[in-house]
Short mmCIF file of C-alpha atoms in Angstrom, two decimals:
data_model
loop_
_atom_site.label_atom_id
_atom_site.label_comp_id
_atom_site.label_asym_id
_atom_site.label_seq_id
_atom_site.Cartn_x
_atom_site.Cartn_y
_atom_site.Cartn_z
CA MET T 24 79.25 -79.41 25.55
CA ASN T 25 81.63 -77.13 27.30
CA THR T 26 80.94 -74.86 30.15
CA LYS T 27 81.17 -71.66 27.98
CA ARG T 28 78.65 -72.95 25.55
CA PHE T 29 76.31 -74.02 28.19
CA PHE T 30 76.61 -70.59 29.90
CA TYR T 31 75.61 -68.93 26.52
CA LEU T 32 72.63 -71.23 26.02
CA MET T 33 71.30 -70.54 29.54
CA THR T 34 71.88 -66.80 29.07
CA GLY T 35 69.90 -66.85 25.78
CA PHE T 36 67.14 -68.99 27.54
CA VAL T 37 66.80 -66.48 30.35
CA VAL T 38 66.76 -63.50 27.97
CA LEU T 39 64.07 -65.25 25.93
CA LEU T 40 62.06 -66.07 29.13
CA CYS T 41 62.25 -62.53 30.15
CA LEU T 42 61.07 -61.29 26.75
CA VAL T 43 58.18 -63.75 26.92
CA LEU T 44 57.35 -62.56 30.33
CA ILE T 45 57.44 -58.90 29.26
CA GLY T 46 55.20 -59.72 26.27
CA VAL T 47 52.65 -61.58 28.40
CA THR T 48 52.68 -58.67 30.92
CA VAL T 49 52.21 -56.00 28.14
CA ALA T 50 49.47 -58.13 26.52
CA GLY T 51 47.81 -58.65 29.88
CA ASN T 52 47.86 -54.91 30.59
CA ILE T 53 46.24 -54.22 27.17
CA VAL T 54 43.56 -56.86 27.83
CA PHE T 55 43.03 -55.56 31.34
CA LYS T 56 42.79 -52.04 30.08
CA LYS T 57 40.20 -52.92 27.31
CA GLN T 58 38.17 -54.69 30.05
CA SER T 59 38.52 -51.70 32.35
CA ASP T 60 37.42 -49.40 29.64
CA LYS T 61 34.37 -51.64 28.96
CA LEU T 62 33.61 -51.77 32.57
CA VAL T 63 33.82 -47.91 32.80
CA GLY T 64 31.55 -47.63 29.77
CA VAL T 65 29.04 -50.15 31.21
CA LYS T 66 29.05 -48.11 34.48
CA ALA T 67 28.61 -44.86 32.70
CA LYS T 68 25.63 -46.26 30.74
CA GLY T 69 24.23 -47.58 33.92
CA GLN T 70 24.52 -44.12 35.56
CA VAL T 71 23.05 -42.49 32.46
CA ALA T 72 20.07 -44.87 32.51
CA GLU T 73 19.69 -44.20 36.33
CA GLN T 74 19.54 -40.52 35.73
CA GLN T 75 17.09 -40.94 32.82
CA LYS T 76 14.93 -43.08 35.03
CA VAL T 77 15.02 -40.50 37.82
CA SER T 78 14.44 -37.61 35.12
CA LEU T 79 11.47 -39.64 33.85
CA SER T 80 10.04 -40.11 37.37
CA GLN T 81 10.43 -36.48 38.06
CA ALA T 82 8.92 -35.66 34.67
CA LYS T 83 5.85 -37.82 35.55
CA LYS T 84 5.50 -36.05 38.94
CA ASP T 85 5.78 -32.67 37.21
CA ILE T 86 3.15 -33.80 34.79
CA GLU T 87 0.89 -34.84 37.59
CA LYS T 88 1.69 -31.51 39.44
CA TYR T 89 1.05 -29.22 36.45
CA THR T 90 -2.06 -31.05 35.43
CA GLU T 91 -3.45 -30.35 38.80
CA LEU T 92 -2.35 -26.72 38.57
CA ASP T 93 -3.85 -26.39 35.10
CA GLY T 94 -7.16 -27.56 36.53
CA ILE T 95 -6.84 -25.00 39.38
CA ALA T 96 -5.96 -22.34 36.96
CA LYS T 97 -8.99 -23.02 34.81
CA SER T 98 -11.15 -22.91 37.86
CA VAL T 99 -9.59 -19.72 39.09
CA VAL T 100 -9.60 -18.08 35.58
CA PRO T 101 -12.25 -20.08 33.63
CA GLN T 102 -12.45 -19.93 29.85
CA ASP T 103 -16.14 -18.99 29.72
CA LYS T 104 -18.55 -16.83 31.59
CA ASP T 105 -20.73 -19.64 32.98
CA GLN T 106 -23.27 -17.29 34.62
CA ALA T 107 -25.41 -20.11 35.99
CA LYS T 108 -22.27 -21.70 37.82
CA THR T 109 -21.40 -18.28 39.07
CA VAL T 110 -24.84 -17.80 40.49
CA ARG T 111 -24.79 -21.34 42.13
CA GLU T 112 -21.41 -20.68 43.77
CA ILE T 113 -22.49 -17.20 45.12
CA ASN T 114 -25.72 -18.67 46.57
CA LYS T 115 -23.76 -21.57 48.00
CA ILE T 116 -21.34 -19.05 49.73
CA ALA T 117 -24.27 -17.08 51.00
CA ALA T 118 -25.97 -20.19 52.44
CA GLU T 119 -22.71 -21.25 54.18
CA SER T 120 -22.51 -17.84 55.64
CA GLY T 121 -26.08 -17.81 57.00
CA ILE T 122 -27.38 -14.97 54.82
CA SER T 123 -29.83 -14.65 52.00
CA ILE T 124 -29.47 -12.75 48.79
CA GLN T 125 -32.27 -11.16 46.77
CA GLN T 126 -30.49 -10.19 43.67
CA ILE T 127 -27.57 -11.29 41.58
CA SER T 128 -27.21 -9.33 38.24
CA PHE T 129 -24.54 -9.13 35.54
CA ALA T 130 -23.28 -6.28 33.45
CA SER T 131 -25.38 -5.41 30.61
CA SER T 132 -24.66 -7.34 27.39
CA ASN T 133 -22.94 -5.72 24.35
CA LEU T 134 -24.24 -8.41 21.96
CA GLY T 135 -25.63 -6.77 18.75
CA LEU T 136 -23.63 -3.51 19.24
CA ALA T 137 -21.52 -2.46 16.26
CA PRO T 138 -17.98 -1.81 17.10
CA ALA T 139 -16.78 1.79 17.24
CA LYS T 140 -15.10 2.88 13.98
CA GLN T 141 -11.54 4.07 14.33
CA SER T 142 -10.49 7.31 12.78
CA THR T 143 -8.20 6.94 9.71
CA SER T 144 -7.29 10.59 9.13
CA SER T 145 -3.59 11.54 8.98
CA GLU T 146 -4.08 13.95 11.90
CA GLU T 147 -5.37 11.30 14.16
CA SER T 148 -3.14 8.44 13.01
CA GLY T 149 -1.08 8.61 16.25
CA GLU T 150 -4.17 8.43 18.42
CA SER T 151 -5.69 5.52 16.33
CA SER T 152 -2.26 3.63 16.42
CA GLU T 153 -2.37 3.97 20.31
CA GLN T 154 -5.91 2.89 20.59
CA ASN T 155 -5.11 -0.27 18.33
CA LYS T 156 -2.80 -1.31 21.18
CA THR T 157 -5.70 -1.33 23.59
CA GLN T 158 -7.01 -4.86 24.18
CA ALA T 159 -10.59 -5.26 22.98
CA ALA T 160 -12.94 -7.85 24.30
CA PRO T 161 -13.68 -10.77 22.09
CA THR T 162 -16.74 -10.35 19.83
CA ASN T 163 -18.07 -13.80 20.79
CA ILE T 164 -18.34 -12.96 24.55
CA SER T 165 -20.53 -10.24 25.78
CA GLN T 166 -20.60 -8.36 29.18
CA VAL T 167 -16.80 -8.55 29.63
CA LYS T 168 -14.15 -5.96 29.68
CA PRO T 169 -10.33 -6.43 29.01
CA VAL T 170 -8.21 -6.36 32.27
CA GLU T 171 -5.62 -3.66 31.73
CA GLY T 172 -2.06 -4.99 31.73
CA ILE T 173 -3.04 -8.65 31.53
CA SER T 174 -3.29 -9.88 28.02
CA GLY T 175 -6.23 -12.16 27.12
CA VAL T 176 -7.88 -11.86 30.55
CA TYR T 177 -11.32 -10.21 30.84
CA SER T 178 -13.50 -9.14 33.72
CA LEU T 179 -17.14 -9.67 34.21
CA GLU T 180 -18.93 -7.18 36.67
CA ILE T 181 -21.55 -8.74 39.11
CA THR T 182 -23.80 -7.03 41.48
CA ILE T 183 -25.04 -8.89 44.57
CA ALA T 184 -27.69 -7.21 46.63
CA SER T 185 -29.66 -8.29 49.84
CA GLY T 186 -32.59 -6.14 48.90
CA ASP T 187 -35.07 -5.46 51.69
CA ASN T 188 -33.95 -8.64 53.58
CA PRO T 189 -31.55 -7.60 56.40
CA VAL T 190 -28.69 -10.04 57.23
CA SER T 191 -26.56 -10.52 60.19
CA TYR T 192 -23.48 -8.11 60.17
CA TYR T 193 -21.13 -10.99 61.03
CA GLY T 194 -22.72 -13.29 58.41
CA PHE T 195 -22.11 -10.45 55.92
CA LEU T 196 -18.37 -10.49 56.98
CA ARG T 197 -18.20 -14.24 56.60
CA PHE T 198 -19.82 -13.81 53.16
CA LEU T 199 -17.00 -11.44 52.17
CA GLU T 200 -14.34 -13.63 53.57
CA LYS T 201 -15.56 -16.66 51.56
CA LEU T 202 -15.92 -14.57 48.39
CA GLU T 203 -12.27 -13.73 48.66
CA ALA T 204 -11.39 -17.24 48.96
CA ASN T 205 -13.39 -18.39 46.03
CA ARG T 206 -11.35 -19.96 43.28
CA ARG T 207 -13.18 -18.04 40.53
CA THR T 208 -11.23 -14.93 41.73
CA ALA T 209 -14.13 -12.65 42.57
CA HIS T 210 -12.63 -9.14 43.22
CA VAL T 211 -14.78 -6.91 45.37
CA THR T 212 -14.68 -3.49 43.84
CA GLU T 213 -17.54 -1.69 45.67
CA ILE T 214 -19.42 -2.19 48.92
CA THR T 215 -22.47 -0.43 50.08
CA VAL T 216 -23.81 -1.26 53.67
CA SER T 217 -26.90 0.24 55.47
CA PRO T 218 -27.43 -0.80 59.09
CA THR T 219 -30.95 -1.38 60.21
CA GLU T 220 -32.67 0.29 63.20
CA LYS T 221 -31.71 -2.75 65.35
CA GLY T 222 -28.02 -2.04 64.54
CA SER T 223 -27.05 -5.80 64.46
CA ASP T 224 -28.28 -6.45 60.91
CA VAL T 225 -27.43 -4.73 57.51
CA THR T 226 -28.52 -4.53 54.03
CA PHE T 227 -25.81 -4.43 51.35
CA THR T 228 -25.07 -4.16 47.75
CA LEU T 229 -21.70 -5.46 46.46
CA LYS T 230 -20.07 -4.99 43.03
CA LEU T 231 -17.37 -7.39 42.07
CA ASN T 232 -15.41 -8.67 39.15
CA ALA T 233 -14.99 -12.35 38.05
CA TYR T 234 -12.33 -13.05 35.61
CA LEU T 235 -12.02 -15.34 32.55
CA LYS T 236 -9.56 -16.15 29.86
CA PRO T 237 -11.36 -17.30 26.72
#
């Protein structure tokens, strides 16, 4: 084998080796890229799973939070006019305030009363249409009036009186404060106070509204 032929063989071998190295490098890069893409996909799935876990945890907290708020809302604006419970709460507030109450009365019932007929004449059609927009109290609940501007909420008027039993003026003030803080949302609409001859005691009559959403 002469030198020239040997040179050609070595050159061919080197070129072939370079081609093999290039092929291995390209194939390796392709494999690495696929593995990298898989790793990125796994990381992305992991992040999504972590976000879903956080969202689920937050959702559970929200459910607990809003379940509690729903209970408070039903306590603040109950679904029925439980008069016995209302009387118990008012008497409890009075006892905590150190005063006595002689009378607790509710608005007169409208059960058994026929609903007013609406005019159907063409001249009064506009007025009737406007009246139809006014919210009416549900027929299965008596003694309540619709609250203007708040759909589905009704008010029940309650009258509280000390009668002939004078109470401490400061006890009366505490009673008012506790009524305002009562969760059943009692809204005092009218206060009548008469001082006694001693001046330190008073007799009173209160009118307030309790609210409900049937």
